[in-house]
mmCIF file with all atom_site columns, C-alpha atoms in Angstrom:
data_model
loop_
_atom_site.group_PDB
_atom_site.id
_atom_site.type_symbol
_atom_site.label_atom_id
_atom_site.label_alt_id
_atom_site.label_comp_id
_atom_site.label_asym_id
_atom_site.label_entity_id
_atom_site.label_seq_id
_atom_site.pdbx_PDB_ins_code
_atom_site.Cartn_x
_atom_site.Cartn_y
_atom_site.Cartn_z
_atom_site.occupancy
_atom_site.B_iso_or_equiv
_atom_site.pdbx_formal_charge
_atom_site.auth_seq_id
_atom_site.auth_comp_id
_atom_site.auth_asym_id
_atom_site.auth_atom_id
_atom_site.pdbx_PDB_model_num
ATOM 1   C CA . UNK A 1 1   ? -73.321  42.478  98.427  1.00 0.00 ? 899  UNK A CA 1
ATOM 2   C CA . UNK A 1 2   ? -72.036  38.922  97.439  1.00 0.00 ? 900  UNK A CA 1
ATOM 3   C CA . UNK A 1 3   ? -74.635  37.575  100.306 1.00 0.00 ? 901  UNK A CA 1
ATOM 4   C CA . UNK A 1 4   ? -77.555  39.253  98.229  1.00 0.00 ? 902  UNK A CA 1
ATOM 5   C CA . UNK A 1 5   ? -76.371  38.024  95.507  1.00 0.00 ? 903  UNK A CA 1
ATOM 6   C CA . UNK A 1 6   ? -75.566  34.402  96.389  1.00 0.00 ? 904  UNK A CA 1
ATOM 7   C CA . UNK A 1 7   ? -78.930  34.395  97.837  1.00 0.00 ? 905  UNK A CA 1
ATOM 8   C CA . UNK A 1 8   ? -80.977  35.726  94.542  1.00 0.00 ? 906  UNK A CA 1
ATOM 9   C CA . UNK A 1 9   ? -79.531  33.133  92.434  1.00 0.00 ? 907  UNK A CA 1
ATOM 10  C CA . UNK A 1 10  ? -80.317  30.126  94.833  1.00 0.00 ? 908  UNK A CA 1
ATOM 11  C CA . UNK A 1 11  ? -83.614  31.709  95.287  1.00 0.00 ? 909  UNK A CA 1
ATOM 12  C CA . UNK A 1 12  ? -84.179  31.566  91.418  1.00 0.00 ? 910  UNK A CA 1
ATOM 13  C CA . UNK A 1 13  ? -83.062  28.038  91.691  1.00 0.00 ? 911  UNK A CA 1
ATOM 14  C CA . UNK A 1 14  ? -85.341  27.268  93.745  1.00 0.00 ? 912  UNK A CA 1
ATOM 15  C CA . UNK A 1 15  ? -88.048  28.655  92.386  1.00 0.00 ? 913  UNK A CA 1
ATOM 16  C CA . UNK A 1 16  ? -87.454  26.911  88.714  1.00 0.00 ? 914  UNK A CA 1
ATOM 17  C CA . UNK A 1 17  ? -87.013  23.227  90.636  1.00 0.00 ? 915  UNK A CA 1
ATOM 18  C CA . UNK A 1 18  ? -90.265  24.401  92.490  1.00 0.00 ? 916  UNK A CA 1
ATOM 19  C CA . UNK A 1 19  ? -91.936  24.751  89.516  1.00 0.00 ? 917  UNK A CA 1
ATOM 20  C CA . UNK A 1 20  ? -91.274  21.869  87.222  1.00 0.00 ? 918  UNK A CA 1
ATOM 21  C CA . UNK A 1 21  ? -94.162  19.017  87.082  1.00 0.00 ? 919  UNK A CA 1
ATOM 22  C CA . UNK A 1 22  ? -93.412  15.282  86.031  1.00 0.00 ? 920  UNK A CA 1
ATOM 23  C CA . UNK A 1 23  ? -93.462  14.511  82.665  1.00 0.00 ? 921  UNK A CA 1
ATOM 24  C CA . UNK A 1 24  ? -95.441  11.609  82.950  1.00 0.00 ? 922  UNK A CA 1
ATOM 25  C CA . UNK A 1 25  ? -99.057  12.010  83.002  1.00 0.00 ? 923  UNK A CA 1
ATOM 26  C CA . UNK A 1 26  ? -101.078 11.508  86.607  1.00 0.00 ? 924  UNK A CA 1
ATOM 27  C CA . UNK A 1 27  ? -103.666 8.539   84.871  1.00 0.00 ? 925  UNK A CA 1
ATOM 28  C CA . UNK A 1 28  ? -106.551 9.816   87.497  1.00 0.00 ? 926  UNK A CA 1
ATOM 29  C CA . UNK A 1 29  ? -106.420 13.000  85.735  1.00 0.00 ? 927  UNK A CA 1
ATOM 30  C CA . UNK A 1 30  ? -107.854 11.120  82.466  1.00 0.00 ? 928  UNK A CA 1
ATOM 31  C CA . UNK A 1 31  ? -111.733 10.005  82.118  1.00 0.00 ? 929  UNK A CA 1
ATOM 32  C CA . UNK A 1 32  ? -111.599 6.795   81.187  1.00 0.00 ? 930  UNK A CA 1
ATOM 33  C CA . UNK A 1 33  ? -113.812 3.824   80.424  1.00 0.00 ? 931  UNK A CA 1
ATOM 34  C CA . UNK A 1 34  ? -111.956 0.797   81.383  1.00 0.00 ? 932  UNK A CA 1
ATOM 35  C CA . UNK A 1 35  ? -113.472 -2.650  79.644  1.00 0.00 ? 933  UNK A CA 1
ATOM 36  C CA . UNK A 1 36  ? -113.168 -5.748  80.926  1.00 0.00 ? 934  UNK A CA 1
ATOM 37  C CA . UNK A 1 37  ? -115.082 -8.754  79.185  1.00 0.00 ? 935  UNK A CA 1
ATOM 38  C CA . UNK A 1 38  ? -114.359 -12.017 81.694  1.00 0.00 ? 936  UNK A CA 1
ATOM 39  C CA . UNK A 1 39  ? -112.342 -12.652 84.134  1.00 0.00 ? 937  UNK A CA 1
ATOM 40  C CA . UNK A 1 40  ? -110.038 -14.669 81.455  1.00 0.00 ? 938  UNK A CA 1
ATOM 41  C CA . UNK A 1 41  ? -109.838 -11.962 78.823  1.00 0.00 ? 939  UNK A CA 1
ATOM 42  C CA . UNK A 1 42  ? -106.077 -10.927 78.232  1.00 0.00 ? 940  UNK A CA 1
ATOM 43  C CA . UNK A 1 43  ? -106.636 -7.553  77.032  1.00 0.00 ? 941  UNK A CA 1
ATOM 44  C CA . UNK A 1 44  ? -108.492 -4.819  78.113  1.00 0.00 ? 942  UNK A CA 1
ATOM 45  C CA . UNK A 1 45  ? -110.198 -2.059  76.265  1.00 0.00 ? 943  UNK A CA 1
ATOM 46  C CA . UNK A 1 46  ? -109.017 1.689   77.494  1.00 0.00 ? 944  UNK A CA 1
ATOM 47  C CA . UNK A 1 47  ? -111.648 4.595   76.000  1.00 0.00 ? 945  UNK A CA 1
ATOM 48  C CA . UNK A 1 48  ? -112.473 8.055   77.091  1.00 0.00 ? 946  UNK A CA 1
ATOM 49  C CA . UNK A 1 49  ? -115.356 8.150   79.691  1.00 0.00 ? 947  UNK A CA 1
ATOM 50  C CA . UNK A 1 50  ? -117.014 10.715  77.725  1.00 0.00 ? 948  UNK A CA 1
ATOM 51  C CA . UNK A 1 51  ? -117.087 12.098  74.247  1.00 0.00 ? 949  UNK A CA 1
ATOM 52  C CA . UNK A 1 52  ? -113.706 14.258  73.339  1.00 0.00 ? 950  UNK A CA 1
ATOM 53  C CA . UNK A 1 53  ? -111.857 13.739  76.410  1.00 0.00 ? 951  UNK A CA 1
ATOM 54  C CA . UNK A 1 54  ? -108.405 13.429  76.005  1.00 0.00 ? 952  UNK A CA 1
ATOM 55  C CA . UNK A 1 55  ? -106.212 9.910   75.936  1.00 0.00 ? 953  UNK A CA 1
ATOM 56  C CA . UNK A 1 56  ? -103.187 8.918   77.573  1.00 0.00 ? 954  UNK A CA 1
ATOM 57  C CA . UNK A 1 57  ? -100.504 8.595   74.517  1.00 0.00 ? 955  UNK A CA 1
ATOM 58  C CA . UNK A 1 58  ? -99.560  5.559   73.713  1.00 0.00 ? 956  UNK A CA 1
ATOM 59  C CA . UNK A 1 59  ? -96.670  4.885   75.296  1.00 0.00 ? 957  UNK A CA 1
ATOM 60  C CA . UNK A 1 60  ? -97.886  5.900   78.767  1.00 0.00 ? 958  UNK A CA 1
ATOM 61  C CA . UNK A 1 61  ? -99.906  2.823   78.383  1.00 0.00 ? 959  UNK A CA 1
ATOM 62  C CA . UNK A 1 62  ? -96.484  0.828   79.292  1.00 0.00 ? 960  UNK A CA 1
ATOM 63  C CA . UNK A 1 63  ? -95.584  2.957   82.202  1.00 0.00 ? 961  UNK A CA 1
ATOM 64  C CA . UNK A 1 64  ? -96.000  1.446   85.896  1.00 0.00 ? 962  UNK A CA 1
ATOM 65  C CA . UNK A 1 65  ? -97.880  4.964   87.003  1.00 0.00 ? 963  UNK A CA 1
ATOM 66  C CA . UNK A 1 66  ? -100.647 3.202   84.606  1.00 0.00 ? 964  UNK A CA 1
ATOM 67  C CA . UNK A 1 67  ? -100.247 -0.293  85.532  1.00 0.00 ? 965  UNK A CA 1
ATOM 68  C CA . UNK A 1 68  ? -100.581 0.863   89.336  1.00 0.00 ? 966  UNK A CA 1
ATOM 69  C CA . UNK A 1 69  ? -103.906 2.824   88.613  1.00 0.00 ? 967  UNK A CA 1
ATOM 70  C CA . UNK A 1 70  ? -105.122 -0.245  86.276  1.00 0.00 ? 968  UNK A CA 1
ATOM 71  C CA . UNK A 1 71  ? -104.059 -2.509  89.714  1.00 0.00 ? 969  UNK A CA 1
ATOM 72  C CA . UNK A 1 72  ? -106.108 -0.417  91.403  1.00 0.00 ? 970  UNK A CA 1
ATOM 73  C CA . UNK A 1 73  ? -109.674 -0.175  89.264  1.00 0.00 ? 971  UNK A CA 1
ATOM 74  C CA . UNK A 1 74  ? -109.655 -3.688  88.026  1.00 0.00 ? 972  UNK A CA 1
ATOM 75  C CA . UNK A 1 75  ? -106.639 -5.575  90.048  1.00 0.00 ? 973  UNK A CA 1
ATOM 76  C CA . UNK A 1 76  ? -105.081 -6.618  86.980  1.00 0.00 ? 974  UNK A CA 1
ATOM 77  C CA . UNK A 1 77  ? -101.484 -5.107  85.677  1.00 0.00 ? 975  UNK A CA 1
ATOM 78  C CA . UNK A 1 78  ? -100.482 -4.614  82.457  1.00 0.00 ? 976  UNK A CA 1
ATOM 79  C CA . UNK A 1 79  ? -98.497  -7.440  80.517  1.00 0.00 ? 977  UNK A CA 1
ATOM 80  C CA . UNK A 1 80  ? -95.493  -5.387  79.224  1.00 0.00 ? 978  UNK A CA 1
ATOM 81  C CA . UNK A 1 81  ? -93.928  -8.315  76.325  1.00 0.00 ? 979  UNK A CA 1
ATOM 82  C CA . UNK A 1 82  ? -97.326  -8.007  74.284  1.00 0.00 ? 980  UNK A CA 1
ATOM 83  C CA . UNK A 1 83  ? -98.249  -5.255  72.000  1.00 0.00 ? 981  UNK A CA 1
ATOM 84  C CA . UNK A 1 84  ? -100.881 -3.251  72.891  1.00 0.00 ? 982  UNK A CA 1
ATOM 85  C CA . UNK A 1 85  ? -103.637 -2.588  70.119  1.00 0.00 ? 983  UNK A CA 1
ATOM 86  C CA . UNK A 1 86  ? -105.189 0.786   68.393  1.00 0.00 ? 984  UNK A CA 1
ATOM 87  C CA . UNK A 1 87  ? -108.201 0.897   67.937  1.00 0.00 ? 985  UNK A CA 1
ATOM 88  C CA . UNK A 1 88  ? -109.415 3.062   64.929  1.00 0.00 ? 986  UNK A CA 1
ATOM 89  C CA . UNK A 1 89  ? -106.704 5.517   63.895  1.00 0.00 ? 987  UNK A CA 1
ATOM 90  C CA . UNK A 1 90  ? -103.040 5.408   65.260  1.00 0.00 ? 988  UNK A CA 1
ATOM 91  C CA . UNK A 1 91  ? -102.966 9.571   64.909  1.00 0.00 ? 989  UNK A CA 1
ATOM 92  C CA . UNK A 1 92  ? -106.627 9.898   66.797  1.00 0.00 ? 990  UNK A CA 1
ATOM 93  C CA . UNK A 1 93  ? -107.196 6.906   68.222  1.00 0.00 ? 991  UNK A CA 1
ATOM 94  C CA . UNK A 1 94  ? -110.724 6.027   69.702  1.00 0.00 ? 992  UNK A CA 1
ATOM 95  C CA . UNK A 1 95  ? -109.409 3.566   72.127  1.00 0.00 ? 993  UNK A CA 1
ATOM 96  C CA . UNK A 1 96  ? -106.730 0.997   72.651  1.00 0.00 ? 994  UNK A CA 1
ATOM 97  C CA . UNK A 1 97  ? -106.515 -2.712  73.931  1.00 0.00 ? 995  UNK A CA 1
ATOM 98  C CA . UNK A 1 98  ? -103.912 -3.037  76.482  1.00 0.00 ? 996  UNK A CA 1
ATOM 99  C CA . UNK A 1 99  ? -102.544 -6.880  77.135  1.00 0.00 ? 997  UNK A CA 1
ATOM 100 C CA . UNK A 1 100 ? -103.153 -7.728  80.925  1.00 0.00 ? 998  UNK A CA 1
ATOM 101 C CA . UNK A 1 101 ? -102.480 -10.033 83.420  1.00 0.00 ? 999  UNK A CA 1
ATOM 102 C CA . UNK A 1 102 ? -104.925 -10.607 86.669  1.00 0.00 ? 1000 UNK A CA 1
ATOM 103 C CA . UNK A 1 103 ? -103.736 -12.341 89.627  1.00 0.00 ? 1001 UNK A CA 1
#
């Protein structure tokens, strides 16, 4: 009986720690439109692909899951001691300029 019941509980366990997801948002799950002006621009201009798709908050923006994708569609990575930039309203915002650094 304690076997069975030993066994339920990790079992419940395990299902819970099966089911949580990360917290952090997967960036290749968001459409967006990633502009880069020169090759010596500092910032770069993060939009949604197409019209109403969602946006990464802004703090996610700082993250290294983000800087790894940005490394990986442009080769730059974002500069982390400048602010990044809303553009149009903080509480919907239509885009955002994101300091960056290219090697």
């Amino acid at each position: 009986m304690t076997i069975g019941k030993y066994l339920a509980f990790f079992g419940a366990i395990a299902l819970v720690a099966c089911e949580r997801t990360d917290a952090e948002p997967k960036f290749r799950s968001f459409d967006l439109n990633l502009v880069h002006p020169s090759q010596n621009s500092t910032y770069i201009g993060v939009s949604p692909g197409t019209p109403k798709a969602d946006l990464p908050r802004l703090r996610h923006l700082k993250t290294g899951d983000f800087s790894e994708y940005l490394r990986e569609k442009t080769g730059c990575v974002v500069d982390r001691t400048r602010e990044t930039h809303v553009i149009g309203r903080k509480r919907t915002p239509a885009g955002y300029m994101v300091p960056i650094v290219c090697l």
